[in-house]
Amino acid sequence: MDLLKEYIQKLITISDTNLNTFCGYFNAVTIQRKELLLRQGELCNFEGFITKGCFRLFTIDDKGNEHTLYFGIKNWWIADIHSFLNQVPATFSIQALEDSEVLLINRENKKKAFNEIPEIEKLFRIILQNAHVALEQRMIKNISTTADQRYLKFLEKYPQIAQRLTNIQIASYLGVSPEFLSKIKRKIAKS
Amino acid sequence: MDLLKEYIQKLITISDTNLNTFCGYFNAVTIQRKELLLRQGELCNFEGFITKGCFRLFTIDDKGNEHTLYFGIKNWWIADIHSFLNQVPATFSIQALEDSEVLLINRENKKKAFNEIPEIEKLFRIILQNAHVALEQRMIKNISTTADQRYLKFLEKYPQIAQRLTNIQIASYLGVSPEFLSKIKRKIAKS
């Protein structure tokens, strides 16, 4: 819980009382490697703040291929927010890639927090702002660069994540086949 | 200004006084077809709420190719938010594709609004939330589907925008060359 408190205090000014009330709305969950925190098609009734380990948020298409929207490690949030906000079946599954720990807040408690603690609006406005800027940058890179460039960018931006992932997982994030990623890696190794 | 007021009242509950104060922070700007509202490399000192016409937010890469992050029409926001928030040179240019009108709020006034009007935090939290969900969905489609599917999805989702754009503009949004888009269109027309 200290990790979450520290994280929040970096983003906003908040009294200890309000900070404790807000953090009291979270439940700590331990989850083992390869287990699912959410299954595609279910309702996502939580937003998670990761305190240990590594997760991935992915979807499986009609042909059985996996596609990864993002990976999350300590101090990142993880949720199918479309499902969480609009109460529609989740597009994504969330899986622990290592033995992991996450703090979960459910819809009811998040609503309570918004109603009772004014600073929480600012907190989530800033969190969403940062996440949105990062996703806009990734989106334009995805449109405008080759898979080779995207792979190198991923290694450069998330070195602490990349080394913990398999080829298949990274390929599913870059939007290429594992075979194509192997080809890219060989090309880079040669040059 | 009525459009902005209506838009805000759909998202949050706010007193008339506060609504008027907030809207008073915007300046109406008229801009002609093909003119730039922002040039890549400059500082983006505004967020814009579009009240008429159509804009595109795009970047030009080292090779001179244009890539479009998104198009915006009435009731959409447009800005290089990374540049606006972090005071770094804009990645994107913003161009009017038709004779257009936009309400602009600058950094100083936005900061004032956050300080003076508590509901504005909620307003932007909701706006960002909606924008982020939409961008997450686009991102996963971009990774997981073919250009053909993305083109059909774009037509289905934004019919009111698609018919106002050139082939080159749509191709720069889909992340394909104009030649490849023509090929896709011929293939779809045949089937």
CSV table of C-alpha atoms in Angstrom, one decimal:
chain,number,residue,atom,x,y,z
A,1,MET,CA,0.0,0.0,0.0
A,2,ASP,CA,3.0,2.3,0.6
A,3,LEU,CA,3.8,2.1,-3.1
A,4,LEU,CA,0.4,3.4,-4.0
A,5,LYS,CA,0.6,6.2,-1.5
A,6,GLU,CA,4.0,7.3,-2.7
A,7,TYR,CA,2.7,7.2,-6.3
A,8,ILE,CA,-0.3,9.3,-5.5
A,9,GLN,CA,1.7,11.9,-3.5
A,10,LYS,CA,3.9,12.4,-6.5
A,11,LEU,CA,0.9,13.4,-8.6
A,12,ILE,CA,-1.3,15.4,-6.3
A,13,THR,CA,-1.4,17.2,-2.9
A,14,ILE,CA,-3.7,15.3,-0.6
A,15,SER,CA,-4.2,15.1,3.2
A,16,ASP,CA,-3.1,12.0,5.0
A,17,THR,CA,-6.8,11.3,6.1
A,18,ASN,CA,-8.0,11.4,2.5
A,19,LEU,CA,-5.1,9.4,1.2
A,20,ASN,CA,-5.8,6.7,3.8
A,21,THR,CA,-9.5,6.7,3.0
A,22,PHE,CA,-8.8,6.3,-0.7
A,23,CYS,CA,-6.2,3.5,-0.2
A,24,GLY,CA,-8.6,1.8,2.1
A,25,TYR,CA,-10.8,1.2,-0.9
A,26,PHE,CA,-8.2,-1.1,-2.5
A,27,ASN,CA,-7.8,-4.9,-1.9
A,28,ALA,CA,-4.4,-6.5,-2.2
A,29,VAL,CA,-4.5,-9.6,-4.5
A,30,THR,CA,-1.7,-12.1,-5.0
A,31,ILE,CA,-1.7,-13.9,-8.3
A,32,GLN,CA,0.6,-16.7,-9.6
A,33,ARG,CA,2.5,-16.8,-12.9
A,34,LYS,CA,0.2,-17.6,-15.9
A,35,GLU,CA,-3.0,-17.1,-13.9
A,36,LEU,CA,-5.7,-14.8,-15.3
A,37,LEU,CA,-6.9,-11.7,-13.4
A,38,LEU,CA,-9.6,-11.1,-16.0
A,39,ARG,CA,-10.9,-13.3,-18.8
A,40,GLN,CA,-12.0,-11.8,-22.2
A,41,GLY,CA,-15.9,-11.7,-22.3
A,42,GLU,CA,-16.3,-11.3,-18.5
A,43,LEU,CA,-17.2,-8.0,-16.9
A,44,CYS,CA,-14.1,-6.1,-15.7
A,45,ASN,CA,-15.2,-4.9,-12.2
A,46,PHE,CA,-11.8,-3.5,-11.1
A,47,GLU,CA,-9.0,-1.2,-11.9
A,48,GLY,CA,-5.6,-2.6,-10.7
A,49,PHE,CA,-2.5,-0.8,-9.4
A,50,ILE,CA,0.5,-3.2,-9.8
A,51,THR,CA,2.8,-3.5,-6.8
A,52,LYS,CA,4.9,-6.5,-7.9
A,53,GLY,CA,5.5,-8.6,-11.0
A,54,CYS,CA,4.4,-8.2,-14.6
A,55,PHE,CA,1.0,-8.5,-16.4
A,56,ARG,CA,-0.2,-8.4,-20.0
A,57,LEU,CA,-3.5,-7.2,-21.3
A,58,PHE,CA,-4.3,-9.1,-24.5
A,59,THR,CA,-7.2,-10.2,-26.8
A,60,ILE,CA,-7.6,-13.4,-28.8
A,61,ASP,CA,-9.2,-12.9,-32.3
A,62,ASP,CA,-11.5,-15.3,-34.2
A,63,LYS,CA,-8.5,-17.1,-35.7
A,64,GLY,CA,-7.0,-17.8,-32.2
A,65,ASN,CA,-4.2,-15.2,-32.6
A,66,GLU,CA,-3.2,-13.2,-29.5
A,67,HIS,CA,-2.7,-9.4,-29.6
A,68,THR,CA,-1.3,-7.5,-26.7
A,69,LEU,CA,-2.4,-4.0,-26.0
A,70,TYR,CA,0.2,-3.4,-23.3
A,71,PHE,CA,2.3,-4.9,-20.6
A,72,GLY,CA,2.3,-3.6,-17.0
A,73,ILE,CA,4.8,-3.6,-14.2
A,74,LYS,CA,5.1,-2.0,-10.7
A,75,ASN,CA,3.5,1.4,-10.5
A,76,TRP,CA,1.3,0.9,-13.6
A,77,TRP,CA,-2.4,0.6,-13.8
A,78,ILE,CA,-4.1,-2.4,-15.4
A,79,ALA,CA,-7.8,-2.8,-16.4
A,80,ASP,CA,-10.1,-3.3,-19.4
A,81,ILE,CA,-11.3,0.3,-18.8
A,82,HIS,CA,-14.0,0.1,-21.6
A,83,SER,CA,-15.6,-2.8,-19.8
A,84,PHE,CA,-15.0,-1.2,-16.3
A,85,LEU,CA,-16.6,2.1,-17.3
A,86,ASN,CA,-19.4,1.0,-19.6
A,87,GLN,CA,-20.2,-2.4,-18.1
A,88,VAL,CA,-19.8,-4.3,-21.3
A,89,PRO,CA,-18.0,-7.7,-21.7
A,90,ALA,CA,-14.2,-7.3,-21.6
A,91,THR,CA,-12.3,-7.2,-24.9
A,92,PHE,CA,-9.2,-8.2,-23.1
A,93,SER,CA,-7.8,-10.9,-20.8
A,94,ILE,CA,-5.3,-9.9,-18.1
A,95,GLN,CA,-2.7,-12.4,-17.3
A,96,ALA,CA,0.2,-12.4,-14.8
A,97,LEU,CA,3.5,-13.2,-16.5
A,98,GLU,CA,5.3,-13.6,-13.2
A,99,ASP,CA,4.1,-14.2,-9.6
A,100,SER,CA,2.6,-10.8,-9.1
A,101,GLU,CA,0.7,-8.5,-6.6
A,102,VAL,CA,-1.9,-6.0,-7.5
A,103,LEU,CA,-4.2,-3.6,-5.6
A,104,LEU,CA,-7.7,-3.7,-6.9
A,105,ILE,CA,-10.5,-1.0,-6.6
A,106,ASN,CA,-14.0,-1.9,-7.7
A,107,ARG,CA,-16.6,0.3,-9.4
A,108,GLU,CA,-18.5,1.0,-6.3
A,109,ASN,CA,-15.5,2.1,-4.3
A,110,LYS,CA,-14.2,4.2,-7.1
A,111,LYS,CA,-17.5,6.0,-7.3
A,112,LYS,CA,-17.4,6.5,-3.6
A,113,ALA,CA,-13.9,8.0,-3.8
A,114,PHE,CA,-15.0,10.4,-6.5
A,115,ASN,CA,-17.9,11.5,-4.4
A,116,GLU,CA,-16.1,11.8,-1.0
A,117,ILE,CA,-12.6,12.9,-1.9
A,118,PRO,CA,-12.4,15.9,-4.3
A,119,GLU,CA,-8.7,15.4,-5.0
A,120,ILE,CA,-9.4,12.0,-6.6
A,121,GLU,CA,-10.9,13.7,-9.7
A,122,LYS,CA,-7.5,15.5,-10.2
A,123,LEU,CA,-5.6,12.3,-9.6
A,124,PHE,CA,-7.4,10.4,-12.3
A,125,ARG,CA,-7.4,13.3,-14.6
A,126,ILE,CA,-3.6,13.4,-14.4
A,127,ILE,CA,-3.2,9.6,-14.7
A,128,LEU,CA,-5.5,9.5,-17.8
A,129,GLN,CA,-3.7,12.5,-19.3
A,130,ASN,CA,-0.3,10.8,-19.0
A,131,ALA,CA,-1.6,7.5,-20.3
A,132,HIS,CA,-3.3,9.2,-23.2
A,133,VAL,CA,-0.2,11.1,-24.2
A,134,ALA,CA,1.8,7.9,-24.1
A,135,LEU,CA,-0.8,6.0,-26.2
A,136,GLU,CA,-1.0,8.9,-28.8
A,137,GLN,CA,2.8,8.6,-29.2
A,138,ARG,CA,2.6,4.9,-29.6
A,139,MET,CA,-0.3,5.1,-32.1
A,140,ILE,CA,1.5,7.6,-34.4
A,141,LYS,CA,4.7,5.4,-34.2
A,142,ASN,CA,2.6,2.4,-35.1
A,143,ILE,CA,1.2,4.2,-38.2
A,144,SER,CA,4.4,5.8,-39.3
A,145,THR,CA,7.3,3.4,-38.6
A,146,THR,CA,8.4,-0.1,-39.6
A,147,ALA,CA,8.2,-3.1,-37.3
A,148,ASP,CA,12.0,-3.0,-37.0
A,149,GLN,CA,11.9,0.6,-35.7
A,150,ARG,CA,9.0,-0.3,-33.4
A,151,TYR,CA,10.9,-3.2,-31.9
A,152,LEU,CA,14.0,-1.1,-31.3
A,153,LYS,CA,11.9,1.7,-29.8
A,154,PHE,CA,10.2,-0.9,-27.5
A,155,LEU,CA,13.6,-2.2,-26.3
A,156,GLU,CA,14.8,1.4,-25.7
A,157,LYS,CA,11.6,2.5,-23.9
A,158,TYR,CA,10.9,-0.5,-21.8
A,159,PRO,CA,14.2,-2.4,-21.2
A,160,GLN,CA,13.0,-3.6,-17.8
A,161,ILE,CA,9.9,-5.2,-19.4
A,162,ALA,CA,11.5,-6.5,-22.7
A,163,GLN,CA,13.9,-8.9,-21.0
A,164,ARG,CA,11.1,-10.6,-19.1
A,165,LEU,CA,9.1,-11.4,-22.2
A,166,THR,CA,9.0,-14.2,-24.8
A,167,ASN,CA,9.3,-13.6,-28.5
A,168,ILE,CA,5.7,-14.5,-29.0
A,169,GLN,CA,4.6,-11.9,-26.4
A,170,ILE,CA,6.7,-9.1,-27.9
A,171,ALA,CA,5.5,-10.0,-31.4
A,172,SER,CA,1.8,-9.8,-30.2
A,173,TYR,CA,2.5,-6.3,-28.9
A,174,LEU,CA,4.2,-5.1,-32.1
A,175,GLY,CA,1.5,-6.4,-34.3
A,176,VAL,CA,3.7,-8.9,-36.2
A,177,SER,CA,4.0,-12.7,-36.3
A,178,PRO,CA,6.7,-14.3,-34.1
A,179,GLU,CA,8.4,-15.5,-37.3
A,180,PHE,CA,8.6,-11.9,-38.6
A,181,LEU,CA,10.0,-10.8,-35.2
A,182,SER,CA,12.7,-13.5,-35.4
A,183,LYS,CA,13.6,-12.2,-38.9
A,184,ILE,CA,13.9,-8.6,-37.5
A,185,LYS,CA,16.1,-9.8,-34.6
A,186,ARG,CA,18.4,-11.6,-37.0
A,187,LYS,CA,18.6,-8.5,-39.3
A,188,ILE,CA,19.5,-6.3,-36.3
A,189,ALA,CA,22.1,-8.7,-35.0
A,190,LYS,CA,23.8,-8.7,-38.4
A,191,SER,CA,23.9,-5.0,-38.7
B,1,MET,CA,-20.2,29.0,-27.5
B,2,ASP,CA,-23.7,27.4,-27.1
B,3,LEU,CA,-22.3,24.2,-28.6
B,4,LEU,CA,-19.6,24.1,-25.9
B,5,LYS,CA,-22.0,24.7,-23.2
B,6,GLU,CA,-24.4,22.0,-24.4
B,7,TYR,CA,-21.4,19.6,-24.7
B,8,ILE,CA,-20.3,20.3,-21.1
B,9,GLN,CA,-23.8,20.0,-19.6
B,10,LYS,CA,-24.1,16.5,-21.2
B,11,LEU,CA,-21.0,15.4,-19.3
B,12,ILE,CA,-21.2,17.0,-15.9
B,13,THR,CA,-23.5,19.0,-13.6
B,14,ILE,CA,-22.3,22.6,-13.3
B,15,SER,CA,-23.9,25.9,-12.2
B,16,ASP,CA,-24.6,28.5,-14.9
B,17,THR,CA,-22.2,30.9,-13.2
B,18,ASN,CA,-19.3,28.4,-13.3
B,19,LEU,CA,-20.2,27.3,-16.9
B,20,ASN,CA,-20.1,31.0,-18.0
B,21,THR,CA,-16.8,31.6,-16.2
B,22,PHE,CA,-15.3,28.5,-17.9
B,23,CYS,CA,-16.6,29.3,-21.4
B,24,GLY,CA,-15.3,32.9,-20.9
B,25,TYR,CA,-11.8,31.5,-21.0
B,26,PHE,CA,-12.2,30.4,-24.6
B,27,ASN,CA,-11.5,32.5,-27.7
B,28,ALA,CA,-13.3,31.9,-31.0
B,29,VAL,CA,-11.1,31.5,-34.0
B,30,THR,CA,-12.1,31.3,-37.6
B,31,ILE,CA,-9.7,29.5,-39.9
B,32,GLN,CA,-9.8,28.9,-43.7
B,33,ARG,CA,-9.5,25.7,-45.5
B,34,LYS,CA,-5.8,24.5,-45.8
B,35,GLU,CA,-4.6,26.9,-43.1
B,36,LEU,CA,-2.6,25.7,-40.2
B,37,LEU,CA,-3.7,26.2,-36.6
B,38,LEU,CA,-0.4,24.7,-35.3
B,39,ARG,CA,2.9,23.9,-37.1
B,40,GLN,CA,5.0,20.9,-36.1
B,41,GLY,CA,8.0,22.1,-34.0
B,42,GLU,CA,6.2,25.1,-32.5
B,43,LEU,CA,4.8,25.1,-28.9
B,44,CYS,CA,1.1,24.1,-28.7
B,45,ASN,CA,-0.3,26.8,-26.4
B,46,PHE,CA,-4.0,25.8,-26.7
B,47,GLU,CA,-6.6,23.1,-26.6
B,48,GLY,CA,-9.3,23.6,-29.2
B,49,PHE,CA,-13.0,22.7,-29.2
B,50,ILE,CA,-14.2,22.4,-32.8
B,51,THR,CA,-17.5,24.2,-33.5
B,52,LYS,CA,-17.5,24.0,-37.3
B,53,GLY,CA,-15.6,22.3,-40.1
B,54,CYS,CA,-13.0,19.6,-40.1
B,55,PHE,CA,-9.3,19.4,-38.9
B,56,ARG,CA,-6.6,16.9,-39.1
B,57,LEU,CA,-3.7,16.4,-36.7
B,58,PHE,CA,-0.7,15.0,-38.6
B,59,THR,CA,3.1,14.7,-38.5
B,60,ILE,CA,5.6,14.7,-41.4
B,61,ASP,CA,8.5,12.2,-41.0
B,62,ASP,CA,12.2,12.6,-42.1
B,63,LYS,CA,11.3,11.2,-45.6
B,64,GLY,CA,8.5,13.8,-46.1
B,65,ASN,CA,5.6,11.4,-45.6
B,66,GLU,CA,2.5,12.6,-43.7
B,67,HIS,CA,0.9,10.5,-41.0
B,68,THR,CA,-2.4,11.4,-39.5
B,69,LEU,CA,-3.1,10.7,-35.8
B,70,TYR,CA,-6.8,11.7,-36.1
B,71,PHE,CA,-9.4,13.9,-37.8
B,72,GLY,CA,-11.7,16.2,-35.8
B,73,ILE,CA,-15.1,17.6,-36.5
B,74,LYS,CA,-17.8,19.6,-34.5
B,75,ASN,CA,-17.8,18.7,-30.8
B,76,TRP,CA,-14.3,17.2,-30.8
B,77,TRP,CA,-11.2,18.5,-29.1
B,78,ILE,CA,-8.0,19.1,-31.0
B,79,ALA,CA,-4.5,19.8,-29.7
B,80,ASP,CA,-1.0,18.4,-29.5
B,81,ILE,CA,-1.6,17.5,-25.9
B,82,HIS,CA,2.0,16.3,-25.3
B,83,SER,CA,3.3,19.7,-26.4
B,84,PHE,CA,0.5,21.6,-24.5
B,85,LEU,CA,1.1,19.8,-21.2
B,86,ASN,CA,4.8,19.4,-21.2
B,87,GLN,CA,5.9,22.6,-23.1
B,88,VAL,CA,7.9,20.6,-25.7
B,89,PRO,CA,7.9,21.3,-29.5
B,90,ALA,CA,4.8,19.9,-31.1
B,91,THR,CA,5.1,16.5,-32.9
B,92,PHE,CA,2.0,17.4,-34.9
B,93,SER,CA,0.6,20.1,-37.2
B,94,ILE,CA,-3.1,20.9,-37.1
B,95,GLN,CA,-4.7,21.9,-40.4
B,96,ALA,CA,-8.2,22.9,-41.3
B,97,LEU,CA,-9.5,20.7,-44.1
B,98,GLU,CA,-12.6,23.0,-44.6
B,99,ASP,CA,-13.4,26.6,-43.6
B,100,SER,CA,-13.7,25.9,-39.8
B,101,GLU,CA,-14.3,27.5,-36.4
B,102,VAL,CA,-12.7,26.5,-33.1
B,103,LEU,CA,-12.8,27.7,-29.5
B,104,LEU,CA,-9.3,27.9,-28.0
B,105,ILE,CA,-8.3,27.8,-24.4
B,106,ASN,CA,-4.7,28.6,-23.5
B,107,ARG,CA,-2.5,27.0,-20.7
B,108,GLU,CA,-2.9,29.9,-18.3
B,109,ASN,CA,-6.7,30.0,-18.6
B,110,LYS,CA,-7.0,26.2,-18.3
B,111,LYS,CA,-4.9,26.3,-15.1
B,112,LYS,CA,-7.1,29.1,-13.8
B,113,ALA,CA,-10.2,27.0,-14.6
B,114,PHE,CA,-8.8,24.0,-12.7
B,115,ASN,CA,-8.1,26.2,-9.7
B,116,GLU,CA,-11.3,28.2,-9.6
B,117,ILE,CA,-13.9,25.7,-10.8
B,118,PRO,CA,-13.9,22.3,-9.1
B,119,GLU,CA,-16.2,20.7,-11.7
B,120,ILE,CA,-13.6,21.2,-14.4
B,121,GLU,CA,-11.4,18.4,-13.0
B,122,LYS,CA,-14.3,16.0,-13.5
B,123,LEU,CA,-15.1,17.4,-16.9
B,124,PHE,CA,-11.6,16.7,-18.2
B,125,ARG,CA,-11.3,13.4,-16.4
B,126,ILE,CA,-14.4,12.3,-18.3
B,127,ILE,CA,-13.2,13.7,-21.6
B,128,LEU,CA,-9.8,12.0,-21.3
B,129,GLN,CA,-11.5,8.8,-20.2
B,130,ASN,CA,-13.6,8.7,-23.3
B,131,ALA,CA,-10.8,9.6,-25.6
B,132,HIS,CA,-8.5,7.0,-24.0
B,133,VAL,CA,-11.0,4.2,-24.4
B,134,ALA,CA,-11.5,5.1,-28.0
B,135,LEU,CA,-7.8,5.2,-28.7
B,136,GLU,CA,-7.2,1.9,-26.9
B,137,GLN,CA,-9.8,0.3,-29.2
B,138,ARG,CA,-8.2,1.9,-32.3
B,139,MET,CA,-4.7,0.7,-31.1
B,140,ILE,CA,-5.7,-2.9,-30.7
B,141,LYS,CA,-7.5,-2.9,-34.1
B,142,ASN,CA,-4.3,-1.5,-35.6
B,143,ILE,CA,-2.3,-4.3,-34.2
B,144,SER,CA,-4.7,-7.1,-34.9
B,145,THR,CA,-6.5,-6.4,-38.2
B,146,THR,CA,-5.5,-5.9,-41.8
B,147,ALA,CA,-5.6,-2.6,-43.6
B,148,ASP,CA,-8.7,-3.7,-45.5
B,149,GLN,CA,-10.5,-4.3,-42.2
B,150,ARG,CA,-9.3,-1.0,-40.7
B,151,TYR,CA,-10.5,0.9,-43.8
B,152,LEU,CA,-14.0,-0.7,-43.6
B,153,LYS,CA,-14.1,0.0,-39.8
B,154,PHE,CA,-13.2,3.7,-40.4
B,155,LEU,CA,-16.0,4.1,-43.0
B,156,GLU,CA,-18.4,2.5,-40.6
B,157,LYS,CA,-17.4,4.5,-37.6
B,158,TYR,CA,-16.8,7.9,-39.1
B,159,PRO,CA,-19.1,8.1,-42.2
B,160,GLN,CA,-19.5,11.9,-41.7
B,161,ILE,CA,-15.7,12.4,-41.8
B,162,ALA,CA,-14.7,9.8,-44.5
B,163,GLN,CA,-16.7,11.4,-47.3
B,164,ARG,CA,-15.0,14.8,-46.7
B,165,LEU,CA,-11.5,13.4,-47.1
B,166,THR,CA,-9.1,12.6,-49.9
B,167,ASN,CA,-7.6,9.2,-50.5
B,168,ILE,CA,-4.2,10.5,-49.4
B,169,GLN,CA,-5.6,11.8,-46.1
B,170,ILE,CA,-7.4,8.5,-45.3
B,171,ALA,CA,-4.3,6.5,-46.2
B,172,SER,CA,-2.1,8.6,-43.9
B,173,TYR,CA,-4.6,7.7,-41.1
B,174,LEU,CA,-4.7,4.0,-41.8
B,175,GLY,CA,-0.9,3.8,-42.0
B,176,VAL,CA,-0.7,2.6,-45.6
B,177,SER,CA,0.4,4.3,-48.9
B,178,PRO,CA,-2.3,5.9,-51.1
B,179,GLU,CA,-1.5,3.3,-53.7
B,180,PHE,CA,-2.2,0.5,-51.3
B,181,LEU,CA,-5.5,2.2,-50.3
B,182,SER,CA,-6.5,2.4,-53.9
B,183,LYS,CA,-5.8,-1.3,-54.2
B,184,ILE,CA,-8.0,-2.0,-51.1
B,185,LYS,CA,-10.8,0.1,-52.6
B,186,ARG,CA,-10.7,-1.8,-55.9
B,187,LYS,CA,-10.7,-5.1,-54.0
B,188,ILE,CA,-13.7,-4.1,-51.9
B,189,ALA,CA,-15.6,-2.7,-55.0
B,190,LYS,CA,-15.1,-6.1,-56.7
B,191,SER,CA,-16.4,-8.2,-53.9
